[in-house]
CSV table of C-alpha atoms in Angstrom, one decimal:
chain,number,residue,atom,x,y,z
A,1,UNK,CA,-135.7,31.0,-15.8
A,2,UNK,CA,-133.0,33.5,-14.6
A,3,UNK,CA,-135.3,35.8,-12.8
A,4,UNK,CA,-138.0,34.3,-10.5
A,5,UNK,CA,-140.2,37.2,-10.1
A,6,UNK,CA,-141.8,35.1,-7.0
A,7,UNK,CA,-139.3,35.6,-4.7
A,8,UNK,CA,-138.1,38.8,-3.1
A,9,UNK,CA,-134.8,40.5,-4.2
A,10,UNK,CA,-132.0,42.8,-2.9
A,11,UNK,CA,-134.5,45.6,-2.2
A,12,UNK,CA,-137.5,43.9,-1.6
A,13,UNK,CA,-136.7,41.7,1.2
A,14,UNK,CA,-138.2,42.3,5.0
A,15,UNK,CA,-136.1,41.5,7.6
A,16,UNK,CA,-137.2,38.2,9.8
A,17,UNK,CA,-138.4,40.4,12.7
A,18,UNK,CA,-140.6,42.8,10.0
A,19,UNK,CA,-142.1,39.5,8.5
A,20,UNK,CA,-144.9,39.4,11.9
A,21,UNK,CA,-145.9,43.0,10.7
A,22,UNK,CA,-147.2,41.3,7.0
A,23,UNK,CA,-148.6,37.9,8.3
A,24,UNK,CA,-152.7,39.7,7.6
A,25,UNK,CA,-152.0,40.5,4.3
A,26,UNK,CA,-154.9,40.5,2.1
A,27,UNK,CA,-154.2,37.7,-0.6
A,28,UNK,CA,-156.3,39.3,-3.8
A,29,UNK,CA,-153.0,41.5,-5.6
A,30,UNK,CA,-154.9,44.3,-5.9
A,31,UNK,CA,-155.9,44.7,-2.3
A,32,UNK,CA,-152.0,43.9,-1.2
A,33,UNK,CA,-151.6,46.9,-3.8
A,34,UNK,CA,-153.9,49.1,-1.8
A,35,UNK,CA,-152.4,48.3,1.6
A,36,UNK,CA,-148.9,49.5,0.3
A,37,UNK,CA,-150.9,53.0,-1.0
A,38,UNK,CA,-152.1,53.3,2.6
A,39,UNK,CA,-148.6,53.7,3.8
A,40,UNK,CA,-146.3,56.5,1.5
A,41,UNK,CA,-147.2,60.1,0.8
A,42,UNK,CA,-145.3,62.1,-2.0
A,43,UNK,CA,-142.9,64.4,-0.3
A,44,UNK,CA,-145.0,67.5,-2.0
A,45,UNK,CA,-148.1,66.6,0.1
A,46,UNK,CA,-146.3,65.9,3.0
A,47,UNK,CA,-144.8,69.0,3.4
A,48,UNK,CA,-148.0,70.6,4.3
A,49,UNK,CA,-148.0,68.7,6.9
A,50,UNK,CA,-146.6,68.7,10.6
A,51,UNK,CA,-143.8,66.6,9.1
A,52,UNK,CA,-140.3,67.4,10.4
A,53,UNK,CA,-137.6,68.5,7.3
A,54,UNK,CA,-135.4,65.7,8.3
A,55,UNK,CA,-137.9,63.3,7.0
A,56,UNK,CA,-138.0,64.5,4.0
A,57,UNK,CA,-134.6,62.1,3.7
A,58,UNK,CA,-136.8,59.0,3.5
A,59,UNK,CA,-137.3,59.4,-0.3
A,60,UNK,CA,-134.1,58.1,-0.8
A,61,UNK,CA,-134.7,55.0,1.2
A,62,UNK,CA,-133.9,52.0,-1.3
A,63,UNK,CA,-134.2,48.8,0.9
A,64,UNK,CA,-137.8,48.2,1.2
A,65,UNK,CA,-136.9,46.9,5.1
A,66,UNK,CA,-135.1,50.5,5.2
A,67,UNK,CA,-138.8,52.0,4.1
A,68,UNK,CA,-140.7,49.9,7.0
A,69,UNK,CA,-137.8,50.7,9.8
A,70,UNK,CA,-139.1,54.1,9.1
A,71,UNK,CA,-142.7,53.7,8.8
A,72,UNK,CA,-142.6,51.7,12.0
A,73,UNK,CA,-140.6,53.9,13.8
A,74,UNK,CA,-143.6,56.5,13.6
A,75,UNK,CA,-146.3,53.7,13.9
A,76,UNK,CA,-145.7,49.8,14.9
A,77,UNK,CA,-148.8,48.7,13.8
A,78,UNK,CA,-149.2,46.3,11.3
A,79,UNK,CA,-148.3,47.5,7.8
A,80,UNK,CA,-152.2,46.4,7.1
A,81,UNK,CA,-153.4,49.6,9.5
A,82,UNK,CA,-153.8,52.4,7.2
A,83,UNK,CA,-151.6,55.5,8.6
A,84,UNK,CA,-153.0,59.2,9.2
A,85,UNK,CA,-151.1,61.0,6.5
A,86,UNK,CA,-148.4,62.3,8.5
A,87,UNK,CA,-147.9,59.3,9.8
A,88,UNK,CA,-146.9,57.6,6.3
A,89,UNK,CA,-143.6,57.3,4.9
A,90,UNK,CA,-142.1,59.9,2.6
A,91,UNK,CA,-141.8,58.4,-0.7
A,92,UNK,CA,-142.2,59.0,-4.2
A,93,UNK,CA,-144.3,56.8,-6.5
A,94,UNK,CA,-140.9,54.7,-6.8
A,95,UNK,CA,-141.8,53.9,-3.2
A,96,UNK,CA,-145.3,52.7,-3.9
A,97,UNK,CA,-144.8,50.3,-6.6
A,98,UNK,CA,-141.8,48.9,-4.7
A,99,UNK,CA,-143.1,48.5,-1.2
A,100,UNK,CA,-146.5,46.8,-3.1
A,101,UNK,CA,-144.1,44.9,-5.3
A,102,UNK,CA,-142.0,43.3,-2.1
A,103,UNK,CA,-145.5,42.3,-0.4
A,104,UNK,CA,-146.7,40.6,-3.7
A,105,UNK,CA,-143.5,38.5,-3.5
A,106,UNK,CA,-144.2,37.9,0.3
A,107,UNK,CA,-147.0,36.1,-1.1
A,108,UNK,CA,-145.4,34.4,-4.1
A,109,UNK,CA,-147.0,36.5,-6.7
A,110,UNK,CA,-144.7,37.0,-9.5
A,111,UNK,CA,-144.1,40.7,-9.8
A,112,UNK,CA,-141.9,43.5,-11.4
A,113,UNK,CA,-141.5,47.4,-10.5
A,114,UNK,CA,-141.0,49.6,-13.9
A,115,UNK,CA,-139.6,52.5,-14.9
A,116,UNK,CA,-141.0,54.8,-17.2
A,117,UNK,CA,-143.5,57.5,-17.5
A,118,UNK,CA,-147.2,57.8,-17.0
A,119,UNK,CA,-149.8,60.0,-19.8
A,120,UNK,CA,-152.3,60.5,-17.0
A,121,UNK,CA,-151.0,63.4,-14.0
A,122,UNK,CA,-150.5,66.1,-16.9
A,123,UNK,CA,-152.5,66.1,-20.5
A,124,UNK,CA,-149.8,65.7,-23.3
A,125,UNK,CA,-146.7,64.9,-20.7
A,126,UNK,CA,-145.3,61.8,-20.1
A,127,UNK,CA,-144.4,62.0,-16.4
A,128,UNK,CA,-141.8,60.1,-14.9
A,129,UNK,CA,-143.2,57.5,-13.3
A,130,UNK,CA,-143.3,54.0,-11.3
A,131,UNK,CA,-145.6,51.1,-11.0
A,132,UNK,CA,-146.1,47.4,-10.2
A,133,UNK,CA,-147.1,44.7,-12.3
A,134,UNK,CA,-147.8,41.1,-11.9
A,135,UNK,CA,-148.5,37.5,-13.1
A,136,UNK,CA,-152.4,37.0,-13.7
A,137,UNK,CA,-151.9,33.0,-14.5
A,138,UNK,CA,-155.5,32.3,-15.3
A,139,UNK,CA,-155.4,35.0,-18.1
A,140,UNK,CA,-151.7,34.7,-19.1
A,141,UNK,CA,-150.8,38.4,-18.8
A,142,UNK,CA,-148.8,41.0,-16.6
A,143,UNK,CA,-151.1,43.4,-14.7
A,144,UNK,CA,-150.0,46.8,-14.5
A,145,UNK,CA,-151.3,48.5,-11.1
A,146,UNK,CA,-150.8,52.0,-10.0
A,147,UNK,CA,-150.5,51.4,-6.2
A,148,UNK,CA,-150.1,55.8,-5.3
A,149,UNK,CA,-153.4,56.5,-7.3
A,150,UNK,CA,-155.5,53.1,-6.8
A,151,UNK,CA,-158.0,55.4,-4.9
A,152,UNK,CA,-158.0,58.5,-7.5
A,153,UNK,CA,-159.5,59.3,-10.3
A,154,UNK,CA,-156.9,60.0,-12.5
A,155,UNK,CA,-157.5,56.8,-14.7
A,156,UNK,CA,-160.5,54.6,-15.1
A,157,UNK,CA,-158.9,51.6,-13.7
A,158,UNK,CA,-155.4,51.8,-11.6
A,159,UNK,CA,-155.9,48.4,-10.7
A,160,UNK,CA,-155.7,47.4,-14.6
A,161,UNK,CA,-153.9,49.7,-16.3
A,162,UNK,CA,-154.9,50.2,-19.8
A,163,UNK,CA,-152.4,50.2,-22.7
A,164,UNK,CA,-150.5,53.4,-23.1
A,165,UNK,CA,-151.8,54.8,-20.2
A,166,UNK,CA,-148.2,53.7,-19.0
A,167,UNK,CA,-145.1,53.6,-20.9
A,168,UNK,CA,-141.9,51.8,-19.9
A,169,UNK,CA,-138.9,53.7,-20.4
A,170,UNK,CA,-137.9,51.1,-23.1
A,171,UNK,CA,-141.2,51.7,-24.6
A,172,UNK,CA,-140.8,55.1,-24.6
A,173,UNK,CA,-137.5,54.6,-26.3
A,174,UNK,CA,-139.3,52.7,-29.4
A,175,UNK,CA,-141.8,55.0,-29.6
A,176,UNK,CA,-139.3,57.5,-30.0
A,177,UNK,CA,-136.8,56.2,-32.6
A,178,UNK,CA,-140.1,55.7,-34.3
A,179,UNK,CA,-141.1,59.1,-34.8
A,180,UNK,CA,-144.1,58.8,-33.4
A,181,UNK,CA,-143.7,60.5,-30.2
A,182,UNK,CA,-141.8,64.2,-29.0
A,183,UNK,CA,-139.4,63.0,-26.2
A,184,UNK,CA,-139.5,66.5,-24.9
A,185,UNK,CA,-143.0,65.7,-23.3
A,186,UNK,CA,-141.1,63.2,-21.4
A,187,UNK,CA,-139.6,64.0,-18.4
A,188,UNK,CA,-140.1,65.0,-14.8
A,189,UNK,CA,-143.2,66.5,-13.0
A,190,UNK,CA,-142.5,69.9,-10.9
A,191,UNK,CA,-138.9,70.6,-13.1
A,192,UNK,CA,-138.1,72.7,-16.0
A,193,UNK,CA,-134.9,70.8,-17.1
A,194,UNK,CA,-135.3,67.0,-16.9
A,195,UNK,CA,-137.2,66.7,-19.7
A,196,UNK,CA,-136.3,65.1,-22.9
A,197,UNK,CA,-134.2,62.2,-24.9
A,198,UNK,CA,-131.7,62.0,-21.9
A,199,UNK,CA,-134.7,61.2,-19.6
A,200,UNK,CA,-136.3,58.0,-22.1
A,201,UNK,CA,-132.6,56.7,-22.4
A,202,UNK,CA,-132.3,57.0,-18.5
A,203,UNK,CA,-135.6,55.3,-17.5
A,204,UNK,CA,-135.1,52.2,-19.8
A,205,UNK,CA,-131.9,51.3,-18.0
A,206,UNK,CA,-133.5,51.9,-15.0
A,207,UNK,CA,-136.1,49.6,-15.8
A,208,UNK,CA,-133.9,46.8,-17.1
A,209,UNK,CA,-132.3,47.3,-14.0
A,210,UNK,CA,-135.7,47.1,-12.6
A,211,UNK,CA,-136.5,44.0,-14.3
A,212,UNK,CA,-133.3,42.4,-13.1
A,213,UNK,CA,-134.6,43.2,-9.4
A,214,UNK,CA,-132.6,45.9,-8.9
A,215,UNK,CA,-135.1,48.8,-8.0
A,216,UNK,CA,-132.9,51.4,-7.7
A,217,UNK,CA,-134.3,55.1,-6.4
A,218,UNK,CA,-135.8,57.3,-9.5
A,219,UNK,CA,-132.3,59.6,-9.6
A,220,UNK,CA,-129.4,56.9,-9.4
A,221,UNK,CA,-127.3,56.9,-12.2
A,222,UNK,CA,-124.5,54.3,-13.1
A,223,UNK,CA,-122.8,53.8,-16.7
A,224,UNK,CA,-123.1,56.4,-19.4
A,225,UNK,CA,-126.6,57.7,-18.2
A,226,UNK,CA,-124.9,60.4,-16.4
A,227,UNK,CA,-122.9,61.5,-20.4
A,228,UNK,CA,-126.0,61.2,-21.7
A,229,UNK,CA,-128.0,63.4,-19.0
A,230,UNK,CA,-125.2,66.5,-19.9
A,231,UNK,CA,-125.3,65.4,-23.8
A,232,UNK,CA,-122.2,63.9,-24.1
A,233,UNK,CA,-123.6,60.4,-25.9
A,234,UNK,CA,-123.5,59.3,-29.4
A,235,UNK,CA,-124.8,57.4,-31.6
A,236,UNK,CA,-123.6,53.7,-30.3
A,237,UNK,CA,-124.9,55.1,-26.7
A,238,UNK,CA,-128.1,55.1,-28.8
A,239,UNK,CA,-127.9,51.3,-30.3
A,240,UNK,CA,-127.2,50.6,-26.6
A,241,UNK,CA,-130.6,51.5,-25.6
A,242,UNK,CA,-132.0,50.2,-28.9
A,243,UNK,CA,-130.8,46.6,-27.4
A,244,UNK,CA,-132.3,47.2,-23.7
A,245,UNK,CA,-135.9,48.5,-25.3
A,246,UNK,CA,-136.1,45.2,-27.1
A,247,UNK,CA,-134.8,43.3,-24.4
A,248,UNK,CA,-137.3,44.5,-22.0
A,249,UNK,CA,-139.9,43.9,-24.3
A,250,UNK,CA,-138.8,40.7,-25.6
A,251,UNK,CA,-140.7,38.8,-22.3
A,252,UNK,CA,-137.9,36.6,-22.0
A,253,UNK,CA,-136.3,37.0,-18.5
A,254,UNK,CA,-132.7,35.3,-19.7
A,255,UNK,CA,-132.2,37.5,-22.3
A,256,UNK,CA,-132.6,40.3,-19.4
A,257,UNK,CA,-130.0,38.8,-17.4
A,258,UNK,CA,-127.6,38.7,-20.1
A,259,UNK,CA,-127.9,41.7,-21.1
A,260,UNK,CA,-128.0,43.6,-17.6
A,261,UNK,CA,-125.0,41.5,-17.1
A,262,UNK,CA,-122.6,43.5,-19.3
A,263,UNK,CA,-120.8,46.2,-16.8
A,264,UNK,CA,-122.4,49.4,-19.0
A,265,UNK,CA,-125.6,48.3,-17.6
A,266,UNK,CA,-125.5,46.7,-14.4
A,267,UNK,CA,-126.1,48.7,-11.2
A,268,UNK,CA,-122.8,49.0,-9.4
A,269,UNK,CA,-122.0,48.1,-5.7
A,270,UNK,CA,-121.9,51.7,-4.4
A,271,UNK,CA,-125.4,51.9,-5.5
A,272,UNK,CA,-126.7,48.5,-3.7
């Protein structure tokens, strides 16, 4: 297989000297999950908070060793010690499902980070969103976990995501060039202009990016996807994604790789 979803990747590897900080990690997926939700707040929240502006900068964190240089700066205990809010790192939900996607690999759990948007945080939006998934062997299926809102209420069970209650962006795309859907409910919380096609078409490369390992942050953009953000795509841009939607749904990690391979779609060195 070209992807083993197992082993860490280029964001989701600790550094040797960040490994000790892991070693009582919880082995049950879920509970890894929730250990990773113990340690990001949403740069909303924590700015009512006594946290200083220039922390705000920790959003754009991509390594996940960058994320627990930070965390660990503020608090050096281990990343299973819940943190006083304050005392988390600022994140957005990219930053939960990756962090809880490089632990699950620190326990050789195949897992994947996705892009897309989530039907839950505002009735009839589909809000740009992250998650983690992973293997379940014994029942054959990827588990799709919401790590920021495992102790919410906003779904019936974030541990187990229910179909539809989370769209990829490459599902989002289908659903679109079906009909069946108004891309201009898609788009980002807390804006008034990132809404629409340009944000579907955005979120399935960042997921097939995301499937290639590759988590990049929520706002990079490489290829076309910055054309298509000012309107400036056609049709073929279009076929483009057609091919990554069923790529990404196709289960079959070496039809991924090739097709993350071509230079439209692969996430360029200034971005790693």
């Amino acid at each position: 297989m070209a992807i083993d979803y197992a082993r860490p990747g280029l964001f989701t590897t600790l550094t040797a000297g960040q490994l000790p900080l892991a070693a009582a990690l919880p082995s049950d997926p879920v509970e890894i999950c929730r250990v990773a939700s113990g340690l990001v707040i949403q740069p909303h929240d924590a700015a009512t908070l006594p946290v200083p502006e220039e922390r705000m900068a920790e959003k754009d964190l991509r390594p996940v060793s960058a994320i627990v240089e930070a965390l660990t700066r503020l608090d050096s205990a281990p990343l299973t010690t819940p943190r006083p809010a304050h005392l988390r790192v600022v994140g957005t939900c990219r930053h939960f499902a990756t962090l809880s996607c490089a632990l699950l690999r620190l326990r050789g759990i195949p897992t994947r980070t996705r892009c897309g948007f989530a039907t839950y945080f505002v009735p009839g939006k589909h809000v740009d969103h992250w998650i983690t998934e992973y293997w379940r062997a014994d029942e054959r299926r990827w588990v799709r976990v919401d790590s920021e809102i495992l102790n919410g209420d906003q779904v019936d069970h974030p541990e187990d995501l229910a179909p539809g209650e989370f769209l990829t962006g490459g599902e989002s795309w289908t659903l679109h060039r079906k009909g069946t859907v108004d891309p201009d409910t898609f788009g980002v919380w807390r804006t008034t202009h990132a809404w629409g096609v340009a944000e579907i078409r955005g979120n399935a490369i960042r997921d097939l990016a995301a499937l290639c390992k590759m988590e990049t942050l929520p706002w990079d953009e490489w290829g076309r996807m910055t054309a298509s953000y000012q309107g400036k795509t056609g049709p073929d841009y279009d076929l483009l994604i057609d091919e990554v939607a069923a790529a990404c749904a196709a289960a079959d990690p070496d039809a991924v790789d090739r097709l993350y391979q071509s230079a439209e779609l692969r996430v360029p060195d200034e971005i790693r």
